[in-house]
Short mmCIF file of C-alpha atoms in Angstrom, two decimals:
data_model
loop_
_atom_site.label_atom_id
_atom_site.label_comp_id
_atom_site.label_asym_id
_atom_site.label_seq_id
_atom_site.Cartn_x
_atom_site.Cartn_y
_atom_site.Cartn_z
CA MET G 1 -81.01 -41.60 67.49
CA LEU G 2 -84.46 -41.29 69.03
CA ILE G 3 -84.90 -41.99 72.75
CA ASP G 4 -88.53 -42.47 73.79
CA PHE G 5 -88.88 -42.61 77.59
CA ARG G 6 -92.55 -43.43 78.11
CA PRO G 7 -92.96 -43.78 81.91
CA HIS G 8 -92.18 -40.09 82.42
CA ALA G 9 -94.53 -39.83 85.41
CA ARG G 10 -92.16 -42.10 87.35
CA LEU G 11 -89.39 -39.51 87.06
CA ARG G 12 -91.29 -37.58 89.76
CA ALA G 13 -92.53 -40.56 91.78
CA ALA G 14 -91.80 -41.04 95.50
CA GLN G 15 -88.96 -43.33 94.41
CA PRO G 16 -88.08 -41.74 91.06
CA VAL G 17 -86.63 -43.67 88.16
CA ASP G 18 -83.05 -42.74 87.30
CA LEU G 19 -83.28 -41.72 83.65
CA THR G 20 -79.53 -41.73 83.12
CA ALA G 21 -79.11 -45.19 84.62
CA SER G 22 -81.96 -46.50 82.44
CA VAL G 23 -80.67 -45.11 79.16
CA ALA G 24 -76.92 -44.38 79.28
CA PRO G 25 -75.68 -48.02 79.46
CA VAL G 26 -77.86 -48.94 76.47
CA VAL G 27 -76.61 -45.97 74.45
CA ALA G 28 -73.03 -46.89 75.33
CA ALA G 29 -73.59 -50.44 74.08
CA LEU G 30 -75.07 -49.07 70.85
CA ALA G 31 -72.08 -46.75 70.41
CA ASP G 32 -69.81 -49.81 70.51
CA SER G 33 -71.95 -51.65 67.93
CA PRO G 34 -71.73 -51.35 64.13
CA TRP G 35 -75.25 -49.88 63.89
CA ASP G 36 -75.72 -46.43 62.37
CA LEU G 37 -77.01 -44.59 65.44
CA GLY G 38 -79.17 -42.37 63.25
CA ARG G 39 -81.25 -45.46 62.44
CA VAL G 40 -81.83 -46.59 66.02
CA ARG G 41 -84.73 -46.00 68.40
CA VAL G 42 -84.42 -46.67 72.15
CA VAL G 43 -87.85 -47.19 73.74
CA CYS G 44 -88.14 -47.38 77.52
CA ASP G 45 -91.28 -48.81 79.18
CA TRP G 46 -92.26 -49.65 82.72
CA VAL G 47 -93.62 -53.18 82.25
CA GLN G 48 -96.00 -53.38 85.19
CA TYR G 49 -96.88 -57.05 84.69
CA ARG G 50 -94.36 -59.05 86.71
CA GLU G 51 -95.11 -62.01 84.47
CA ASN G 52 -94.84 -61.04 80.82
CA PHE G 53 -93.32 -62.04 77.48
CA ARG G 54 -90.37 -59.63 77.38
CA ASP G 55 -86.70 -59.72 78.25
CA VAL G 56 -85.22 -56.77 80.11
CA VAL G 57 -83.64 -55.65 76.82
CA ASP G 58 -85.03 -56.65 73.42
CA ALA G 59 -83.99 -55.81 69.85
CA ARG G 60 -86.78 -55.28 67.31
CA PRO G 61 -85.82 -54.97 63.63
CA ILE G 62 -87.76 -52.37 61.66
CA MET G 63 -88.04 -53.95 58.23
CA SER G 64 -88.10 -52.34 54.80
CA ALA G 65 -88.04 -54.93 52.02
CA PRO G 66 -89.01 -58.47 53.11
CA GLY G 67 -86.30 -59.96 55.30
CA CYS G 68 -84.23 -56.78 55.26
CA PRO G 69 -83.88 -54.75 58.47
CA GLU G 70 -83.67 -51.04 57.79
CA ASP G 71 -83.73 -49.60 61.29
CA LEU G 72 -83.62 -50.98 64.82
CA GLU G 73 -85.61 -50.48 68.00
CA ILE G 74 -84.07 -51.36 71.35
CA ALA G 75 -86.74 -51.92 74.02
CA VAL G 76 -85.86 -51.55 77.70
CA ASP G 77 -87.99 -52.60 80.68
CA VAL G 78 -87.17 -49.85 83.16
CA ARG G 79 -88.87 -51.68 86.04
CA ARG G 80 -86.46 -54.60 85.88
CA GLY G 81 -83.56 -52.54 84.54
CA GLY G 82 -82.57 -51.29 87.97
CA ASP G 83 -81.72 -54.82 89.04
CA SER G 84 -79.80 -55.68 85.86
CA SER G 85 -76.62 -54.81 84.03
CA LEU G 86 -78.35 -52.96 81.22
CA GLY G 87 -75.16 -52.30 79.31
CA GLY G 88 -74.17 -55.96 79.35
CA LEU G 89 -77.67 -57.10 78.39
CA ALA G 90 -77.84 -54.59 75.53
CA ALA G 91 -74.40 -55.56 74.26
CA ALA G 92 -75.30 -59.26 74.36
CA CYS G 93 -78.59 -58.55 72.59
CA LEU G 94 -76.83 -56.60 69.83
CA ARG G 95 -74.00 -59.13 69.53
CA ASN G 96 -75.81 -62.46 69.81
CA GLY G 97 -79.32 -61.59 68.70
CA SER G 98 -81.47 -64.69 68.85
CA ALA G 99 -78.67 -67.22 69.35
CA GLY G 100 -79.72 -70.24 71.40
CA ARG G 101 -83.42 -69.52 71.43
CA VAL G 102 -85.81 -72.43 70.90
CA TYR G 103 -88.59 -71.20 68.63
CA LEU G 104 -92.12 -72.55 68.85
CA GLU G 105 -93.46 -70.93 65.66
CA ASP G 106 -92.60 -68.81 62.62
CA TRP G 107 -93.16 -65.07 62.31
CA GLY G 108 -96.79 -63.99 62.11
CA LEU G 109 -99.40 -61.54 63.36
CA GLY G 110 -99.83 -61.51 67.11
CA SER G 111 -103.45 -62.67 67.12
CA ALA G 112 -102.43 -65.87 65.29
CA GLY G 113 -99.55 -66.66 67.66
CA CYS G 114 -99.37 -69.67 69.91
CA VAL G 115 -99.73 -67.55 73.07
CA TRP G 116 -103.44 -67.48 72.23
CA SER G 117 -103.47 -71.26 71.94
CA PHE G 118 -102.05 -71.32 75.47
CA ASN G 119 -104.79 -68.89 76.48
CA ALA G 120 -107.48 -71.16 75.02
CA LEU G 121 -105.91 -74.17 76.73
CA TYR G 122 -106.04 -72.38 80.08
CA TRP G 123 -109.80 -71.90 79.84
CA SER G 124 -110.52 -75.35 78.42
CA ALA G 125 -108.44 -77.16 81.07
CA LEU G 126 -108.91 -74.65 83.88
CA GLU G 127 -109.70 -77.24 86.53
CA LEU G 128 -106.29 -78.89 86.03
CA TRP G 129 -104.45 -75.58 86.28
CA GLU G 130 -106.36 -74.58 89.41
CA LYS G 131 -105.64 -77.92 91.02
CA ALA G 132 -101.92 -77.53 90.35
CA SER G 133 -101.78 -73.88 91.46
CA GLY G 134 -103.98 -74.38 94.51
CA ARG G 135 -106.10 -71.30 93.78
CA GLY G 136 -109.02 -70.22 91.60
CA TYR G 137 -108.31 -68.07 88.57
CA GLU G 138 -110.25 -65.09 89.94
CA GLN G 139 -107.73 -64.77 92.75
CA ALA G 140 -105.19 -63.69 90.10
CA LEU G 141 -107.21 -60.54 89.40
CA PRO G 142 -106.24 -57.32 91.23
CA GLY G 143 -108.19 -57.40 94.47
CA GLY G 144 -108.93 -61.09 94.05
CA GLU G 145 -112.32 -60.69 92.36
CA SER G 146 -114.05 -59.24 89.31
CA ASP G 147 -115.42 -55.72 89.46
CA GLY G 148 -118.68 -57.12 88.13
CA ARG G 149 -119.35 -58.47 91.65
CA ASN G 150 -119.81 -54.98 93.07
CA ARG G 151 -123.35 -54.81 94.49
CA ASP G 152 -123.70 -51.03 94.22
CA SER G 153 -122.84 -51.24 90.53
CA ALA G 154 -125.34 -54.06 89.99
CA ARG G 155 -128.13 -52.19 91.81
CA GLU G 156 -127.52 -49.05 89.78
CA LEU G 157 -127.64 -51.00 86.53
CA ILE G 158 -130.79 -52.88 87.52
CA HIS G 159 -132.70 -49.73 88.48
CA GLU G 160 -131.80 -48.18 85.14
CA LEU G 161 -133.13 -51.30 83.40
CA PHE G 162 -136.34 -51.14 85.41
CA ASP G 163 -136.86 -47.49 84.45
CA VAL G 164 -136.56 -48.39 80.76
CA TRP G 165 -138.95 -51.31 81.15
CA ASP G 166 -141.48 -49.23 83.09
CA SER G 167 -141.49 -46.70 80.27
CA LEU G 168 -141.95 -49.39 77.61
CA ALA G 169 -144.68 -51.08 79.67
CA LYS G 170 -146.70 -47.84 79.80
CA SER G 171 -146.82 -47.80 76.02
CA ALA G 172 -147.51 -51.57 75.80
CA ALA G 173 -144.16 -52.04 74.01
CA LEU G 174 -142.44 -54.30 76.56
CA PRO G 175 -141.90 -57.89 75.36
CA GLU G 176 -142.93 -60.77 77.61
CA GLU G 177 -139.38 -62.12 77.86
CA LEU G 178 -136.72 -59.76 79.25
CA VAL G 179 -133.33 -60.96 78.04
CA VAL G 180 -129.94 -60.25 79.64
CA VAL G 181 -126.73 -61.78 78.26
CA GLU G 182 -123.48 -62.04 80.21
CA LEU G 183 -120.32 -62.81 78.22
CA GLY G 184 -117.45 -64.37 80.14
CA VAL G 185 -119.20 -65.51 83.32
CA GLY G 186 -116.24 -66.62 85.37
CA ASN G 187 -117.26 -68.62 88.40
CA GLY G 188 -120.78 -67.20 88.39
CA HIS G 189 -120.46 -64.81 91.32
CA GLN G 190 -121.03 -61.83 89.06
CA ALA G 191 -124.26 -63.41 87.78
CA LYS G 192 -125.33 -64.27 91.32
CA VAL G 193 -124.84 -60.69 92.52
CA PHE G 194 -126.90 -59.41 89.59
CA LEU G 195 -129.67 -61.99 90.03
CA ASP G 196 -129.86 -61.56 93.80
CA GLU G 197 -130.11 -57.79 93.50
CA PHE G 198 -132.54 -58.08 90.59
CA ARG G 199 -134.92 -60.27 92.59
CA ARG G 200 -134.65 -58.01 95.63
CA ALA G 201 -135.37 -54.87 93.58
CA ASP G 202 -138.25 -56.57 91.78
CA GLN G 203 -139.89 -57.53 95.06
CA ALA G 204 -139.39 -54.04 96.49
CA ARG G 205 -141.02 -52.39 93.46
CA GLY G 206 -143.80 -54.95 93.18
CA SER G 207 -143.11 -55.53 89.49
CA ASP G 208 -143.16 -58.83 87.64
CA TYR G 209 -139.78 -58.53 85.97
CA TYR G 210 -137.99 -61.37 87.76
CA ARG G 211 -140.51 -63.91 86.51
CA ARG G 212 -140.02 -62.65 82.97
CA LEU G 213 -136.23 -62.50 83.13
CA HIS G 214 -134.13 -64.78 80.93
CA TYR G 215 -130.46 -64.50 81.94
CA LEU G 216 -127.99 -66.20 79.58
CA MET G 217 -124.54 -67.05 80.96
CA CYS G 218 -122.10 -67.43 78.06
CA ASP G 219 -118.52 -68.63 78.15
CA TYR G 220 -115.89 -70.47 76.12
CA SER G 221 -115.27 -73.02 78.88
CA GLN G 222 -117.84 -75.65 79.80
CA HIS G 223 -116.01 -76.15 83.10
CA VAL G 224 -116.50 -72.45 83.91
CA LEU G 225 -120.19 -72.67 82.96
CA ASP G 226 -120.66 -75.73 85.18
CA LEU G 227 -119.14 -73.87 88.14
CA ALA G 228 -121.24 -70.81 87.40
CA GLY G 229 -124.38 -72.94 87.19
CA GLU G 230 -123.75 -74.25 90.70
CA THR G 231 -123.23 -70.70 91.97
CA VAL G 232 -126.61 -69.47 90.65
CA ALA G 233 -128.52 -72.69 91.34
CA GLU G 234 -131.25 -70.89 93.32
CA HIS G 235 -132.04 -68.86 90.19
CA ALA G 236 -132.01 -71.88 87.88
CA GLY G 237 -135.47 -71.16 86.50
CA ARG G 238 -134.30 -67.81 85.17
CA VAL G 239 -130.89 -68.86 83.81
CA SER G 240 -129.55 -70.68 80.73
CA SER G 241 -125.94 -71.52 79.86
CA VAL G 242 -124.42 -71.22 76.39
CA THR G 243 -120.97 -72.32 75.27
CA LEU G 244 -119.71 -69.91 72.62
CA ASP G 245 -116.75 -68.21 71.00
CA ALA G 246 -116.69 -64.77 72.61
CA THR G 247 -115.37 -63.20 69.40
CA ARG G 248 -118.49 -64.39 67.53
CA PRO G 249 -121.43 -64.31 69.97
CA LEU G 250 -123.96 -63.81 67.18
CA THR G 251 -123.13 -67.27 65.80
CA SER G 252 -124.63 -68.91 68.90
CA LEU G 253 -127.07 -66.20 69.91
CA GLY G 254 -128.49 -65.17 66.53
CA PHE G 255 -131.98 -66.15 67.68
CA LEU G 256 -131.77 -63.19 70.08
CA LYS G 257 -130.98 -60.57 67.44
CA TYR G 258 -132.45 -57.19 68.49
CA LYS G 259 -134.00 -58.73 71.62
CA VAL G 260 -131.36 -58.30 74.34
CA PHE G 261 -131.82 -55.43 76.81
CA LEU G 262 -128.39 -55.80 78.38
CA VAL G 263 -125.13 -57.35 77.21
CA TYR G 264 -122.97 -57.46 80.33
CA VAL G 265 -119.19 -57.99 80.05
CA SER G 266 -116.50 -57.81 82.72
CA ASN G 267 -112.77 -58.45 82.34
CA MET G 268 -113.16 -60.39 79.09
CA TYR G 269 -112.16 -58.09 76.22
CA ASP G 270 -108.63 -57.84 77.62
CA ASN G 271 -108.31 -61.61 77.28
CA LEU G 272 -109.13 -61.86 73.55
CA PRO G 273 -106.61 -62.16 70.68
CA THR G 274 -105.08 -58.98 69.30
CA ASP G 275 -102.56 -57.75 66.78
CA GLU G 276 -100.51 -54.59 67.21
CA VAL G 277 -99.82 -51.88 64.65
CA ALA G 278 -97.47 -48.92 64.71
CA GLN G 279 -96.94 -45.60 62.96
CA LEU G 280 -93.21 -44.78 62.89
CA ASN G 281 -91.78 -41.83 60.97
CA GLY G 282 -94.94 -41.57 58.90
CA ARG G 283 -94.97 -45.24 57.88
CA THR G 284 -97.44 -47.89 59.05
CA TYR G 285 -96.25 -51.26 60.32
CA THR G 286 -97.74 -54.45 61.68
CA VAL G 287 -95.95 -55.99 64.65
CA GLU G 288 -95.08 -59.59 63.86
CA THR G 289 -94.19 -61.97 66.68
CA ARG G 290 -92.78 -65.44 67.19
CA ALA G 291 -92.80 -67.30 70.48
CA TYR G 292 -89.63 -68.81 71.88
CA LEU G 293 -88.05 -70.25 75.00
CA PRO G 294 -84.66 -68.93 76.18
CA GLY G 295 -81.90 -71.44 75.41
CA ASP G 296 -80.75 -72.36 78.94
CA ALA G 297 -84.31 -72.52 80.22
CA ALA G 298 -85.38 -74.69 77.28
CA ALA G 299 -82.52 -77.09 78.01
CA ALA G 300 -83.59 -77.42 81.65
CA LEU G 301 -87.22 -77.91 80.63
CA ALA G 302 -86.21 -80.59 78.13
CA GLU G 303 -84.17 -82.43 80.75
CA SER G 304 -87.16 -82.43 83.11
CA VAL G 305 -89.21 -84.41 80.57
CA SER G 306 -86.39 -86.65 79.25
CA ALA G 307 -86.24 -84.82 75.93
CA THR G 308 -83.82 -82.74 73.91
CA PRO G 309 -84.34 -79.00 73.35
CA GLY G 310 -85.11 -79.80 69.73
CA GLN G 311 -88.03 -81.99 70.81
CA ILE G 312 -89.63 -79.28 72.92
CA PRO G 313 -91.53 -77.48 70.10
CA GLY G 314 -93.17 -80.75 69.04
CA LEU G 315 -94.20 -81.52 72.62
CA VAL G 316 -95.59 -78.02 73.07
CA HIS G 317 -97.70 -78.22 69.93
CA LYS G 318 -99.04 -81.63 70.99
CA LEU G 319 -99.95 -80.11 74.35
CA LEU G 320 -101.78 -77.22 72.69
CA ARG G 321 -103.58 -79.48 70.23
CA LEU G 322 -104.48 -82.35 72.57
CA GLY G 323 -104.48 -80.90 76.08
CA PRO G 324 -102.72 -82.29 79.17
CA ARG G 325 -104.83 -85.42 79.53
CA LEU G 326 -104.27 -86.72 76.00
CA LEU G 327 -100.63 -85.62 75.95
CA THR G 328 -99.87 -88.50 78.30
CA ASP G 329 -101.07 -90.94 75.62
CA ALA G 330 -99.27 -89.13 72.81
CA ALA G 331 -95.92 -88.74 74.62
CA PRO G 332 -95.76 -91.25 77.51
CA ALA G 333 -91.96 -91.32 77.50
CA HIS G 334 -91.92 -87.60 78.36
CA VAL G 335 -95.07 -87.06 80.44
CA PRO G 336 -96.22 -90.36 81.92
CA ASP G 337 -99.17 -88.92 83.86
CA VAL G 338 -101.53 -85.94 83.86
CA ASP G 339 -99.78 -84.21 86.74
CA GLY G 340 -96.53 -84.35 84.77
CA ALA G 341 -98.26 -82.95 81.68
CA VAL G 342 -99.72 -80.05 83.68
CA GLU G 343 -96.32 -79.31 85.20
CA PHE G 344 -94.79 -79.24 81.71
CA TRP G 345 -97.56 -76.87 80.60
CA ARG G 346 -97.08 -74.54 83.56
CA ARG G 347 -93.30 -74.43 83.23
CA THR G 348 -93.46 -73.79 79.50
CA TRP G 349 -95.91 -70.95 80.03
CA SER G 350 -93.73 -69.31 82.67
CA LEU G 351 -90.73 -69.38 80.29
CA LEU G 352 -92.56 -68.27 77.15
CA ARG G 353 -91.23 -65.11 75.47
CA LEU G 354 -92.12 -63.16 72.32
CA GLU G 355 -89.67 -61.88 69.74
CA GLU G 356 -90.99 -58.93 67.72
CA ARG G 357 -90.32 -57.09 64.48
CA TYR G 358 -91.99 -54.27 62.55
CA VAL G 359 -93.12 -55.16 59.01
CA PRO G 360 -94.36 -52.45 56.60
CA LEU G 361 -98.07 -52.53 55.86
CA ALA G 362 -98.71 -52.08 52.15
CA GLY G 363 -102.10 -50.51 52.72
CA LEU G 364 -104.60 -50.28 55.54
CA ASP G 365 -107.36 -51.53 53.25
CA GLN G 366 -105.39 -54.76 52.77
CA TYR G 367 -105.26 -55.54 56.49
CA ALA G 368 -108.25 -57.41 57.95
CA VAL G 369 -108.98 -56.20 61.47
CA THR G 370 -112.01 -58.52 61.67
CA ALA G 371 -114.12 -60.28 59.08
CA GLN G 372 -116.27 -57.14 58.99
CA PHE G 373 -113.70 -54.31 59.18
CA ASN G 374 -110.42 -53.60 57.41
CA GLY G 375 -107.55 -51.44 58.55
CA GLU G 376 -109.09 -48.20 57.28
CA CYS G 377 -110.87 -47.97 60.63
CA LEU G 378 -107.41 -47.50 62.20
CA ARG G 379 -106.45 -44.49 60.09
CA PRO G 380 -107.84 -41.73 62.39
CA LEU G 381 -105.88 -43.20 65.30
CA LEU G 382 -102.61 -43.89 63.53
CA GLU G 383 -102.53 -40.47 61.93
CA SER G 384 -103.43 -38.58 65.10
CA GLY G 385 -99.98 -37.07 65.65
CA ALA G 386 -96.66 -38.45 66.90
CA ASP G 387 -95.40 -41.99 66.49
CA VAL G 388 -97.58 -44.56 68.19
CA ARG G 389 -97.84 -48.30 68.70
CA MET G 390 -101.23 -49.70 69.67
CA HIS G 391 -103.38 -52.79 70.01
CA VAL G 392 -105.88 -53.54 67.28
CA SER G 393 -108.02 -55.46 69.81
CA ASN G 394 -109.26 -57.71 66.99
CA GLY G 395 -111.08 -60.16 69.24
CA ALA G 396 -112.66 -57.47 71.42
CA LEU G 397 -113.76 -55.48 68.37
CA ALA G 398 -115.32 -58.56 66.72
CA SER G 399 -117.15 -59.42 69.96
CA PHE G 400 -118.33 -55.85 70.41
CA ALA G 401 -119.64 -55.47 66.85
CA ASP G 402 -121.45 -58.82 67.03
CA SER G 403 -122.95 -57.95 70.40
CA LEU G 404 -124.38 -54.68 69.10
CA MET G 405 -126.51 -56.73 66.72
CA LEU G 406 -128.11 -58.47 69.71
CA LEU G 407 -129.33 -55.28 71.34
CA HIS G 408 -132.97 -54.27 71.55
CA PRO G 409 -133.45 -50.65 70.35
CA TYR G 410 -133.54 -49.70 74.04
CA GLY G 411 -130.77 -52.09 75.01
CA ARG G 412 -127.24 -51.34 76.20
CA LEU G 413 -123.86 -53.00 76.26
CA ILE G 414 -121.98 -52.46 79.53
CA CYS G 415 -118.35 -53.54 79.84
CA HIS G 416 -115.93 -53.16 82.75
CA ASP G 417 -112.36 -53.65 81.56
CA LEU G 418 -108.87 -52.24 80.98
CA PHE G 419 -109.57 -49.63 78.32
CA VAL G 420 -107.13 -47.15 76.86
CA THR G 421 -109.49 -44.20 76.42
CA GLY G 422 -107.28 -41.97 74.24
CA VAL G 423 -104.55 -42.58 71.68
CA ALA G 424 -102.10 -40.63 73.84
CA GLY G 425 -102.43 -43.39 76.45
CA TYR G 426 -100.38 -45.65 74.21
CA ARG G 427 -97.51 -43.16 74.25
CA THR G 428 -97.11 -43.06 78.03
CA GLN G 429 -97.57 -46.55 79.43
CA PHE G 430 -96.98 -50.22 78.59
CA ARG G 431 -100.35 -51.83 77.85
CA GLY G 432 -99.53 -55.52 77.59
CA PRO G 433 -99.41 -58.30 76.81
CA GLY G 434 -98.90 -59.63 80.29
CA LYS G 435 -99.64 -62.93 82.00
CA TYR G 436 -102.44 -63.37 84.53
CA ASP G 437 -101.91 -66.81 85.97
CA GLY G 438 -102.17 -69.03 82.85
CA SER G 439 -103.93 -66.55 80.57
CA VAL G 440 -103.06 -63.45 78.54
CA VAL G 441 -104.07 -59.89 79.41
CA ASN G 442 -103.92 -56.76 77.24
CA TRP G 443 -105.44 -53.33 77.54
CA VAL G 444 -108.23 -52.68 75.03
CA ASN G 445 -108.15 -49.99 72.34
CA GLY G 446 -111.09 -47.87 73.49
CA PRO G 447 -110.82 -45.16 70.79
CA LEU G 448 -111.00 -47.82 68.06
CA ILE G 449 -114.05 -49.50 69.57
CA ALA G 450 -115.77 -46.14 70.00
CA HIS G 451 -114.97 -45.19 66.39
CA VAL G 452 -116.42 -48.44 65.06
CA GLY G 453 -119.45 -48.15 67.34
CA ARG G 454 -120.23 -44.66 66.07
CA ARG G 455 -119.96 -45.90 62.47
CA GLN G 456 -122.57 -48.53 63.37
CA GLY G 457 -124.96 -45.94 64.78
CA PHE G 458 -124.15 -46.32 68.50
CA ASP G 459 -123.02 -43.86 71.12
CA VAL G 460 -120.02 -45.21 73.02
CA HIS G 461 -118.60 -43.51 76.08
CA TYR G 462 -116.13 -44.34 78.85
CA GLU G 463 -115.87 -43.38 82.49
CA PRO G 464 -113.82 -44.67 85.44
CA PHE G 465 -115.56 -47.49 87.29
CA ARG G 466 -117.72 -45.53 89.74
CA HIS G 467 -117.66 -48.02 92.57
CA GLN G 468 -113.91 -48.39 93.00
CA SER G 469 -111.72 -45.70 94.52
CA ALA G 470 -108.52 -46.97 92.90
CA GLY G 471 -107.49 -49.15 89.99
CA HIS G 472 -107.53 -49.01 86.22
CA ILE G 473 -110.97 -50.44 85.43
CA VAL G 474 -113.08 -48.34 83.06
CA THR G 475 -116.78 -48.76 82.27
CA MET G 476 -117.79 -48.64 78.61
CA THR G 477 -121.43 -48.04 77.70
CA ALA G 478 -122.81 -48.48 74.17
CA GLN G 479 -126.40 -47.83 73.06
CA VAL G 480 -128.25 -46.81 69.95
CA ARG G 481 -127.68 -43.17 69.09
CA ASP G 482 -130.75 -40.96 69.68
#
């Protein structure tokens, strides 16, 4: 038996975790089960997201041939374990497995799962969610706002841009239009901080850069863009809005290829679809998932909308396909008005869980990370040492690679986000997925993005966000290699 206790730093915390209490009841339950203990892994995490997709104890089959479990992983959330009967939960998990669960989908790769349809619904119907919750989405972020709103950070970035432009102007190589692209604009306050500071710096230096600036605010949600447009209304002559798929920015912004001096991203990569892969005992696996609702909770949800538990998956898929407003027309007997549809959406999201299993990967070259890259780009990370499970960050990687094609030879991509900056970081801490309000959040595989960036001829480096004394935000910078 292998016991992998990842939150080891908490063993020496001010209120230390009791290792024995976290592990011994689970081992005792396994000892009473028919499983060969030599084929079992016990993995303990501290799941820092209070809203997430995990039970306190989960069983994850490690498959060999299709449909045939070879080994077993028992996953324990140490944070919630102290308030639970771990032995009883582990015994029930081993005895009953998935009994009673109401499944919303079949097994598949994580990036194709319905949690990402919920994520897309959140951004497309954000105004309805905010009305029901009584707060704006940005208030769900740690600190209640995006790090992109930091004025010191914006001023530093702007002065660096001006220095580049001054140098190009001296050699008559500066284009008339100075293009900046922001991906994932939120409510527009980040853009407003940048534009306000840009205009102030331009006036102080006596340059003509503000007049020549073209700032493109880009987002998936038209509602978000409308709000952002109101926020930056005083800069309207310098700003355009573009609705786009963040994983494929080049599709909408191809006319700007090699013309953008700054691609600016904050707290967006962690909200894009991702798979997970693992290297266990020298073998590579993909992590397949399927979304479900716990049985008792599904029954209560069904009763609240005059349905049976068996009808819930159909209602959920209608919600995801049509949205709350049209769901009232498609299922009036269950959700007679929009408020009822939104309540059904919010309750379903709060109950949503993910079941997981490890499926052998025949070959890295047969796995598509993005349309441009296959799984061979993962090899240096997966074969870096001990067993590891990590995000592939498919959506973030696709967005990053596309964005590089937009950059002027003297341009840069700046991103503030939750980056894992070394493979070892995946062996010590839970990195998602978690729930932020109605959306999904994951840490981003920084070593993978840096590896791909270098292969494309770009230097990529990470540093802690300079203008915040605490927190997990990291700044990534990418620019053409000298």
